[in-house]
Coordinates of C-alpha atoms in Angstrom, one line a residue:
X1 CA -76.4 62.9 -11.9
X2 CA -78.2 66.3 -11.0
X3 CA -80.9 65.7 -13.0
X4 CA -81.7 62.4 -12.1
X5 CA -84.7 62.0 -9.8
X6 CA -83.6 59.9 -6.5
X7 CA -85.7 56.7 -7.8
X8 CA -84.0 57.3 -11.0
X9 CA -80.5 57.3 -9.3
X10 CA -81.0 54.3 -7.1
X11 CA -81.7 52.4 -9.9
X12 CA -78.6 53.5 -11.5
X13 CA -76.3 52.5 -8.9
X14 CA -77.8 49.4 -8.1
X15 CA -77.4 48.8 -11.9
X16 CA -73.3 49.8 -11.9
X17 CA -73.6 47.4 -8.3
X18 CA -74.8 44.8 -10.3
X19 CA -72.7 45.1 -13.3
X20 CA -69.6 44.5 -10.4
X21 CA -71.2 41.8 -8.8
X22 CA -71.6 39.6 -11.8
X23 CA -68.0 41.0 -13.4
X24 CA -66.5 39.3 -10.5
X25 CA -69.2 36.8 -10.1
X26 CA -68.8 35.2 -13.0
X27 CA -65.1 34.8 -12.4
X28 CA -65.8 33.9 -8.9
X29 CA -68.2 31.4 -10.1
X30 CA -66.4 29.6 -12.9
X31 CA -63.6 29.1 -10.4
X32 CA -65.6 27.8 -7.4
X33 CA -67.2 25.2 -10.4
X34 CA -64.0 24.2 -11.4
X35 CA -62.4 24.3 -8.1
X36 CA -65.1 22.0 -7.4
X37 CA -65.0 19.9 -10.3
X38 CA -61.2 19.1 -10.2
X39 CA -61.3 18.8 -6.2
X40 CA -64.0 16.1 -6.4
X41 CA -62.2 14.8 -9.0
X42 CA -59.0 14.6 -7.0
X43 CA -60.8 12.9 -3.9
X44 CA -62.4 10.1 -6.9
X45 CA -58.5 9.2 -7.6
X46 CA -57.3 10.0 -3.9
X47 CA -59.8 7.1 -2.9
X48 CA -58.6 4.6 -5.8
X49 CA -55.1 5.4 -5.3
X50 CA -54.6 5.3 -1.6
X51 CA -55.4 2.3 0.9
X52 CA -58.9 3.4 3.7
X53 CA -56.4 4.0 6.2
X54 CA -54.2 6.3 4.1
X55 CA -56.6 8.2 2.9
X56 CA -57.9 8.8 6.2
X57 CA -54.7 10.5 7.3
X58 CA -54.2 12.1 4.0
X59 CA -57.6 14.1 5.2
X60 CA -56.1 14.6 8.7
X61 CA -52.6 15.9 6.7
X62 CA -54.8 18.5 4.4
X63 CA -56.9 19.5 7.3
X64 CA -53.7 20.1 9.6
X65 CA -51.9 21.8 6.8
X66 CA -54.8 24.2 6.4
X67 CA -55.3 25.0 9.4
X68 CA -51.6 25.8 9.7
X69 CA -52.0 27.8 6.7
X70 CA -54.8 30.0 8.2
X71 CA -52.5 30.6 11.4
X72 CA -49.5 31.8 9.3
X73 CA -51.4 34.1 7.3
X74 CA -52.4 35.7 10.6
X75 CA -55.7 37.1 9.6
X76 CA -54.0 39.2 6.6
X77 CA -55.4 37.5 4.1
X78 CA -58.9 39.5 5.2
X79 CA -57.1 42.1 6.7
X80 CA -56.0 43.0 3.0
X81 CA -59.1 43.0 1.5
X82 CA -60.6 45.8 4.2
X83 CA -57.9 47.9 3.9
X84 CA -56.6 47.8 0.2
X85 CA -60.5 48.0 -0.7
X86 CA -61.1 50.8 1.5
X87 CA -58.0 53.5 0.4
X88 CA -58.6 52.4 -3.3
X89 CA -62.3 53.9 -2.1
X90 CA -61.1 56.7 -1.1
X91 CA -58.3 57.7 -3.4
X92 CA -55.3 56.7 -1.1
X93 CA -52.7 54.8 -3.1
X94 CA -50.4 55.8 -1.0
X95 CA -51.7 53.9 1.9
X96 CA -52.4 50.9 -0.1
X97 CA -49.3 50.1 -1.5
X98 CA -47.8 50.5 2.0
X99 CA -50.7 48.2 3.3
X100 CA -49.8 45.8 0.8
X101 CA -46.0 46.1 1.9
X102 CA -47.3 45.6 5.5
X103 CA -48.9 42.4 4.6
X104 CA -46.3 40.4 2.6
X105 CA -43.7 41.4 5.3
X106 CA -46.1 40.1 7.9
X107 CA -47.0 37.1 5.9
X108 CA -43.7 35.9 5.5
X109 CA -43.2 35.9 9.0
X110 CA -46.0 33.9 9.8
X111 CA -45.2 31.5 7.5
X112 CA -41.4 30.8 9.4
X113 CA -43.2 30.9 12.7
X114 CA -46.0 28.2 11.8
X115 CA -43.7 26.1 9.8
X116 CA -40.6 25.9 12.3
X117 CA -43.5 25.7 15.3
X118 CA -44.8 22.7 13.3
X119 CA -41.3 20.6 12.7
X120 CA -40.3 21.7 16.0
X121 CA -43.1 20.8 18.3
X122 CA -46.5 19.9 16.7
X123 CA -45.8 17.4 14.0
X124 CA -44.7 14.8 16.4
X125 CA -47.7 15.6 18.7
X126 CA -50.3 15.8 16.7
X127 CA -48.8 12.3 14.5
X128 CA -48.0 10.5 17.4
X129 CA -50.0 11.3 20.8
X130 CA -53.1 12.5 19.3
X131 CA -54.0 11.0 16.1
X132 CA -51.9 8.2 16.4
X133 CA -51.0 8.1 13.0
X134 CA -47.1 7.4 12.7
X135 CA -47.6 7.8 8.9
X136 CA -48.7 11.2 9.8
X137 CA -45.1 11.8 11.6
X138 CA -43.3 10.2 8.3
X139 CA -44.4 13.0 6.0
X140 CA -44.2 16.0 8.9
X141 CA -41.5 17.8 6.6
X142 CA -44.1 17.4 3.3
X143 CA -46.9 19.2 6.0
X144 CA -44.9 21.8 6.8
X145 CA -44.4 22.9 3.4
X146 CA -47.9 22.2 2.3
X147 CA -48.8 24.6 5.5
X148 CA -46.2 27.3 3.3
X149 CA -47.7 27.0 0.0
X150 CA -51.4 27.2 1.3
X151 CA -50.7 30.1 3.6
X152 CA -49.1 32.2 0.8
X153 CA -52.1 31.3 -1.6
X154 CA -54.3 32.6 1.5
X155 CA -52.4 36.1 1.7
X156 CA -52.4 36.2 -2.3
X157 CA -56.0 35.7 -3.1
X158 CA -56.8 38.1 -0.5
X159 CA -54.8 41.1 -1.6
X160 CA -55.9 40.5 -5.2
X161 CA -59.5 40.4 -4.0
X162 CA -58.8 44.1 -2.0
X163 CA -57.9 45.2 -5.5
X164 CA -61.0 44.1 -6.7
X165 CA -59.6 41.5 -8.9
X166 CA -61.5 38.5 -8.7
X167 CA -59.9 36.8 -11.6
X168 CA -56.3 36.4 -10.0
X169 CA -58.1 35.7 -6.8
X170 CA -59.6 32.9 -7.8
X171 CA -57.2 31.5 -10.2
X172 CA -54.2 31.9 -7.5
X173 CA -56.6 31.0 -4.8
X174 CA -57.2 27.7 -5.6
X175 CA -58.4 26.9 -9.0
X176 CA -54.9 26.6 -10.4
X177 CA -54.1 24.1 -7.7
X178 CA -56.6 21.9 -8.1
X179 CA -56.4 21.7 -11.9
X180 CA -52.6 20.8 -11.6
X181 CA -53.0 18.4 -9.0
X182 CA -56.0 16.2 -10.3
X183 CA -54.0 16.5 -14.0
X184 CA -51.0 14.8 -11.5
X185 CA -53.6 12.5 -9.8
X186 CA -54.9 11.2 -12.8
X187 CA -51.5 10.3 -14.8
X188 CA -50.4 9.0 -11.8
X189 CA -53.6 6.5 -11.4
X190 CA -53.7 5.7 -15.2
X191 CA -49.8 4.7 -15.2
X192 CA -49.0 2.8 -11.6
X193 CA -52.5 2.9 -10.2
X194 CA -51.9 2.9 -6.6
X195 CA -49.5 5.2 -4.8
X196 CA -48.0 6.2 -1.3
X197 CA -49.4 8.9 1.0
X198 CA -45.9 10.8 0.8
X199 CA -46.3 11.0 -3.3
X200 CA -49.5 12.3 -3.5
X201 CA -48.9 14.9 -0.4
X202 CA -45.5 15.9 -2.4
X203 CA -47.7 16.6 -6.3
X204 CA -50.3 18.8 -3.9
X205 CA -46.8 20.9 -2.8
X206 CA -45.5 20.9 -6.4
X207 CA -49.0 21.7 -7.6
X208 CA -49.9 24.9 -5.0
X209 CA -46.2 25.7 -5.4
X210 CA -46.5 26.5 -9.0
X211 CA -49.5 28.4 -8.5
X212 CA -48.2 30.2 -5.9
X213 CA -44.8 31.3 -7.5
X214 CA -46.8 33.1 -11.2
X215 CA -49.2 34.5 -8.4
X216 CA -47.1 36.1 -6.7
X217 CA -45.0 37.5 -10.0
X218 CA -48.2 39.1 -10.8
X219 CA -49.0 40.8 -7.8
X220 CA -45.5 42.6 -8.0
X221 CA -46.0 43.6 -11.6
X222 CA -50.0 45.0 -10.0
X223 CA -48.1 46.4 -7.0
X224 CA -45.2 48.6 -9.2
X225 CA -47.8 49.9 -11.0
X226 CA -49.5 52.3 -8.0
X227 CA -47.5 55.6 -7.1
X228 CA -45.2 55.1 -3.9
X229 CA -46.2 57.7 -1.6
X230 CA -43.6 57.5 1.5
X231 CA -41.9 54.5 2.3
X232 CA -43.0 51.5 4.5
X233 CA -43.6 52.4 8.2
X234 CA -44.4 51.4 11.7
X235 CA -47.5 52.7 11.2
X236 CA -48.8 50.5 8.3
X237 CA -47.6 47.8 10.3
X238 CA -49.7 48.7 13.4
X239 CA -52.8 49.6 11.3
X240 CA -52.4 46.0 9.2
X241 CA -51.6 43.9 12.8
X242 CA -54.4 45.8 14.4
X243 CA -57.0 44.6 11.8
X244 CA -55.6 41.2 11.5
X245 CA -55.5 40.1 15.1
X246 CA -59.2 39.8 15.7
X247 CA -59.9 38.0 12.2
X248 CA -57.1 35.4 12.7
X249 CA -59.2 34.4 15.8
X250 CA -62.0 34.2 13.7
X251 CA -61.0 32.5 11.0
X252 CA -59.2 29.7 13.2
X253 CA -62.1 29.2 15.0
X254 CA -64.1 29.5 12.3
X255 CA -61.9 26.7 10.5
X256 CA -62.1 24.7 14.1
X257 CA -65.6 24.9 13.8
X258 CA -65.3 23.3 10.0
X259 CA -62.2 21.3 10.8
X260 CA -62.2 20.0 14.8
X261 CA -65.0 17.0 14.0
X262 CA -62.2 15.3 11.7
X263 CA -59.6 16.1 14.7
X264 CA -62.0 14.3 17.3
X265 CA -62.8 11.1 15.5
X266 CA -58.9 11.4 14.6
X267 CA -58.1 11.1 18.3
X268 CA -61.0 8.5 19.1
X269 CA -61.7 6.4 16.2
X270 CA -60.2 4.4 13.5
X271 CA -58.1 6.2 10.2
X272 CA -60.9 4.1 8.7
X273 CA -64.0 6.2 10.3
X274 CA -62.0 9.0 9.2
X275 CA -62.0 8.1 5.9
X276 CA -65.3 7.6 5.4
X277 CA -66.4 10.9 7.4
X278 CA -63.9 13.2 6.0
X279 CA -65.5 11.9 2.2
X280 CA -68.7 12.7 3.1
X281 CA -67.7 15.8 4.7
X282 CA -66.0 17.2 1.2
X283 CA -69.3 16.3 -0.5
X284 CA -71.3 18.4 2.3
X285 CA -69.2 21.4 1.5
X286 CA -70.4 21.5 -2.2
X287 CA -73.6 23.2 -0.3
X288 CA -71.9 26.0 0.9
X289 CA -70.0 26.7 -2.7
X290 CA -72.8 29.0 -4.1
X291 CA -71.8 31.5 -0.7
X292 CA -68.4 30.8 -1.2
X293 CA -68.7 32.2 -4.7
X294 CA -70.8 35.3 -3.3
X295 CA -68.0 35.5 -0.2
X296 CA -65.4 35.9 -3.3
X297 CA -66.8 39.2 -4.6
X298 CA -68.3 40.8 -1.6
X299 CA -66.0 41.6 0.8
X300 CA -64.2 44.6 -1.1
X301 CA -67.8 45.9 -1.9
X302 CA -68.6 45.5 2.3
X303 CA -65.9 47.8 3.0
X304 CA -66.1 50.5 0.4
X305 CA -69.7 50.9 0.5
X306 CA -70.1 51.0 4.6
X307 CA -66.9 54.1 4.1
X308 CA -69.3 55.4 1.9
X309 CA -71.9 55.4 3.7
X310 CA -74.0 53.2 2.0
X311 CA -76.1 51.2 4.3
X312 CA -79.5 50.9 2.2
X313 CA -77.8 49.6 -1.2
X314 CA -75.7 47.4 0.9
X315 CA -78.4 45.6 2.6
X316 CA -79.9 45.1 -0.7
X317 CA -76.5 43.8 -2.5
X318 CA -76.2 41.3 0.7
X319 CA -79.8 39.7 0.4
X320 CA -79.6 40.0 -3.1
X321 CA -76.3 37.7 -3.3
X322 CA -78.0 35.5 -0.5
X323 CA -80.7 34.6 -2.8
X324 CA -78.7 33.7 -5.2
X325 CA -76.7 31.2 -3.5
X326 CA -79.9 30.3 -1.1
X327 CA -81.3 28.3 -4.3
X328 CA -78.8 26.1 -5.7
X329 CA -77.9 25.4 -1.9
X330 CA -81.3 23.8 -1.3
X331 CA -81.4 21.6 -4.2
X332 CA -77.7 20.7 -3.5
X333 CA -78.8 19.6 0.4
X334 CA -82.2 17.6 -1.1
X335 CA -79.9 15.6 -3.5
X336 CA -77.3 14.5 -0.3
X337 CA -80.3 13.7 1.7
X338 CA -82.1 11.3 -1.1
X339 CA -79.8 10.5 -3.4
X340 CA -76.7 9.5 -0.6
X341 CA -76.1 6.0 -0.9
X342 CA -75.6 6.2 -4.5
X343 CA -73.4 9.5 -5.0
X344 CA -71.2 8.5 -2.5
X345 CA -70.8 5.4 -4.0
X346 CA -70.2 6.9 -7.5
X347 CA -67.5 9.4 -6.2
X348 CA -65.7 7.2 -3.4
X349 CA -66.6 3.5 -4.4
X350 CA -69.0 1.1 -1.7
X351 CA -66.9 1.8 1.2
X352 CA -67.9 5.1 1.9
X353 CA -71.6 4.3 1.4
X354 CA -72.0 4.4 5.0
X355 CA -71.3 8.3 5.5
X356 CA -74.7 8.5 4.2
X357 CA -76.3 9.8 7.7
X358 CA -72.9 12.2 8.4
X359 CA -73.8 13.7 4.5
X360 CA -77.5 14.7 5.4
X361 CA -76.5 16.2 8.7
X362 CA -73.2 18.0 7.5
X363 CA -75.3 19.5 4.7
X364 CA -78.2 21.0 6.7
X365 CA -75.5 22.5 9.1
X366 CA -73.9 24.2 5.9
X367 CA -77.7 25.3 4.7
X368 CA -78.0 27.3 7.7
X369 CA -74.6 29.4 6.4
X370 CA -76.7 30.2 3.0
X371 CA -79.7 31.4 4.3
X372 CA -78.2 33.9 6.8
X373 CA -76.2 35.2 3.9
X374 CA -72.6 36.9 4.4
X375 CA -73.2 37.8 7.8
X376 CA -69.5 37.0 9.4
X377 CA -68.2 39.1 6.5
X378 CA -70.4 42.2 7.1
X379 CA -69.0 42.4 10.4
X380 CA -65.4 41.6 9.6
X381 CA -65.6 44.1 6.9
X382 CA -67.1 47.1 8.7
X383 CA -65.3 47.2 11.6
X384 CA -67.0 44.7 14.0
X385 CA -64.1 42.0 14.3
X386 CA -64.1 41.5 17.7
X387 CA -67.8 40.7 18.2
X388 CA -67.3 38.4 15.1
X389 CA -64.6 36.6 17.2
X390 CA -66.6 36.4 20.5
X391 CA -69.4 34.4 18.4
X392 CA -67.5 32.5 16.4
X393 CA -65.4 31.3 19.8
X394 CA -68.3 30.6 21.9
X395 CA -69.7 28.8 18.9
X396 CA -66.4 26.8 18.7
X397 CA -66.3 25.9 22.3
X398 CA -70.0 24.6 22.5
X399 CA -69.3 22.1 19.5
X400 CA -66.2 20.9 20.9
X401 CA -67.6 20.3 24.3
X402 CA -71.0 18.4 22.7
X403 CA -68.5 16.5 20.2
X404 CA -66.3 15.3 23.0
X405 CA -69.5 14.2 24.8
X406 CA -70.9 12.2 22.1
X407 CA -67.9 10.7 20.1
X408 CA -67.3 7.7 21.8
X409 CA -70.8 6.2 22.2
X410 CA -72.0 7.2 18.6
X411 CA -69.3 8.1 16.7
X412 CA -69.2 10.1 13.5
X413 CA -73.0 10.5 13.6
X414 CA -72.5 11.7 16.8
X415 CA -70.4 14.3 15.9
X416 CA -72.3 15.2 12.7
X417 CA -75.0 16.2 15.1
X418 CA -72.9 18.5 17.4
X419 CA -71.3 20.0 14.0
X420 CA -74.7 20.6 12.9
X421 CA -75.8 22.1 16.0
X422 CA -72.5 24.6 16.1
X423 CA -73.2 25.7 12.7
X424 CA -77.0 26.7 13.2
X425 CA -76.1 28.2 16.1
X426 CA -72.9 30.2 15.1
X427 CA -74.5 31.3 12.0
X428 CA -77.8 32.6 13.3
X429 CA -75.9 35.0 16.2
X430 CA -74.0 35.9 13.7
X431 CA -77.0 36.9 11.9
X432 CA -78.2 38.6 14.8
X433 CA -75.5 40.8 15.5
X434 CA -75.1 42.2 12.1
X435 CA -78.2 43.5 12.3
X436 CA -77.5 45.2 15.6
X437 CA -74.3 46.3 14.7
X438 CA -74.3 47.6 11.5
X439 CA -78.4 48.2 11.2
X440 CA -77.9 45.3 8.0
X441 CA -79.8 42.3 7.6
X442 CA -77.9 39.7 5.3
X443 CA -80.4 36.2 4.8
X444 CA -81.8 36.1 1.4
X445 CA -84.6 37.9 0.2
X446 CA -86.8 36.7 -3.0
X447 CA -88.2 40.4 -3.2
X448 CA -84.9 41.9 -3.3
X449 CA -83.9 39.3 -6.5
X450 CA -86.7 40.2 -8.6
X451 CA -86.5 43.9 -7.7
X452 CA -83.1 44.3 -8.9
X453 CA -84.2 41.9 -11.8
X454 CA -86.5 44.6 -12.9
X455 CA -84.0 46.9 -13.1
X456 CA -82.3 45.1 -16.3

């Protein structure tokens, strides 16, 4: 490289950058596609398989369980990615398989705590004097090991994706899940054609479950592999815990932010209104899957290149990504906004026609996540955890306290608006403080595409 001239050698590394980015991309991509394919085609059957009212609390269920999930996995699941991204960056294996040590010990124990804490205490709570769902309380054993088998998939993907391996990331991340399950769906529809909300909860177990069992044979066969220098000690474990504290605040209130709208209309509406907002609310995240494919590579490539040093090419691999997913976002959002009466009726059937307002508003509040780019990550990944948390918490708060306010005279379009309004403004702080933090700006950049275009 000493006889390259500087231009000559930026172009070079953003060349082997790019080369990475669309190695993983293109796994990360094929599996958000199919992820999303199977998914919708899972919600399609769900609909024509389960009465209004069951399928409203089969939303509340998956929403619950999630949110479980990402409170057992006690922020590792990111935690893994920084760390195991940056020793492989800077040649200590040694560190990394004790990291990775740290976290599956850890993750373990998260998954006991959320799941006895959930027969124990919440699952009657939530069932009975919140939602008021008893047919939520019937199946609170089937959510408590949905919460397991979601969680470990969380903790998986994200060590795989510290590794750099997007492939098993994605596959054990989700896709394999949502194959096997609308596969299940579908015989299940074609041969009895209706079904109860306990059966279909039960094939999402035995569907994640199977995923999550070759996943995590894989990972030990990966893990073996790296030279074991000095055995597992308190110190891995306080270097992991310290990392993961602040993201698991973030990333529950992150999922609050994403997840609390169902909870209120839950506790003040019908299983019906439910229903018919949760379906237009898994359409409306089909606008943020272009990120989510971006979010799937970038995180290891945050932490090693800001170790490194980085900054300049960083900036320019963050807008670069941003633009990518800015444009299929935007024709996504004007499809939901024009074309919403009839798409929900194709995927859902005429009941669900009405979440036509919810979609439009859902979507724009996801279009503001695209076009400021991978701005939580960028702080999560370089160190800045904490301010990430303070945003996302006072973002969380604000949405709540407007939701709560506007629930029971409008409704869900009420509190599509205040989900909206948290998004924008979570998003664009978030924006903010990256900038000031790290000296990056993340929103898309058109210049920066056809620069790096050039380059090829």
């Amino acid at each position: 490289m000493m006889g390259l001239s500087s231009s000559m050698f930026d172009k070079y590394v953003l060349l082997s950058l790019k080369r990475r980015l669309f190695s993983g991309g293109a796994w990360a991509f094929a599996g958000r596609v199919g992820t999303m394919f199977f998914g919708l085609a899972s919600n399609a059957l769900l609909a024509r398989l389960l009465s209004p009212q069951d399928l409203g609390t089969y939303f509340l269920a998956f929403s619950v369980a999630s949110f479980g999930a990402m409170a057992g996995s006690l922020g590792l699941n990111q935690a893994a990615v920084r760390l195991i991204a940056e020793s492989l960056g800077t040649g200590q294996f040694g560190r990394t398989r004790r990291v990775v040590g740290a976290v599956i010990v850890l993750g373990v124990l998260g998954i006991l705590i959320i799941g006895c804490l959930y027969l124990l205490l919440l699952g009657r709570f939530l069932g009975t004097d919140l939602f008021d769902a008893p047919s939520l309380v019937a199946i609170t054993w089937l959510v408590a090991g949905w919460m397991a088998v979601l969680t470990w998939q969380e903790i998986l993907s994200g060590v795989f994706r510290g590794f750099h391996d997007i492939r098993w990331a994605t596959v054990f991340g989700g896709l394999m899940t949502s194959v096997l399950l609308a596969t299940s769906l579908l015989l299940l529809w074609l041969f009895q054609e209706e079904s109860t909300l306990a059966t279909v909860v039960l094939l999402a177990i035995v569907s994640g479950g199977a995923s999550a069992l070759l996943g995590g044979w894989l990972l030990r066969l990966k893990v073996t592999s790296i030279p074991l220098e000095g055995a597992l000690n308190q110190r891995a474990f306080k270097t992991v815990a310290g990392v993961a504290w602040p993201l698991l605040i973030t990333n529950l209130t992150l999922f609050a932010l994403m997840q609390v709208d169902l909870w209120i209309l839950g506790a003040f509406r019908s299983q019906e209104e439910v229903a018919i907002y949760g379906a237009a609310a898994r359409l409306a995240a089909l606008v943020v899957a272009p990120l989510a494919v971006v979010n799937a590579v970038v995180p290891p490539l945050i932490a090693e290149m800001y170790a490194q040093g980085r900054r300049g090419e960083l900036e320019r691999m963050l807008r670069f990504t941003a633009a990518l997913a800015a444009a299929p976002a935007l024709l996504t959002v004007l499809g939901f906004t024009i074309l919403g009466v009839p798409i929900l009726t194709l995927v859902y059937g005429g009941y669900y026609r009405e979440g036509t307002v919810v979609l439009a508003l859902l979507s724009l509040g996801q279009m503001a996540s695209v076009l400021t780019g991978s701005c939580a990550l960028t702080l999560m990944m370089t160190g800045h955890q904490v301010t990430s948390m303070i945003i996302t918490v006072a973002a969380g708060v604000l949405m709540i306290i407007v939701a709560l306010q506007v629930v029971d005279p409008y409704g869900a379009t009420g509190v599509a608006v205040a989900t909206c309004g948290g998004l924008v403004f979570q998003n664009v702080v978030m924006w903010l403080m990256a900038k000031r933090k790290t000296g990056i700006w993340t929103h898309f950049s058109f210049s920066v595409l056809r620069s790096i275009r050039g380059f090829s």
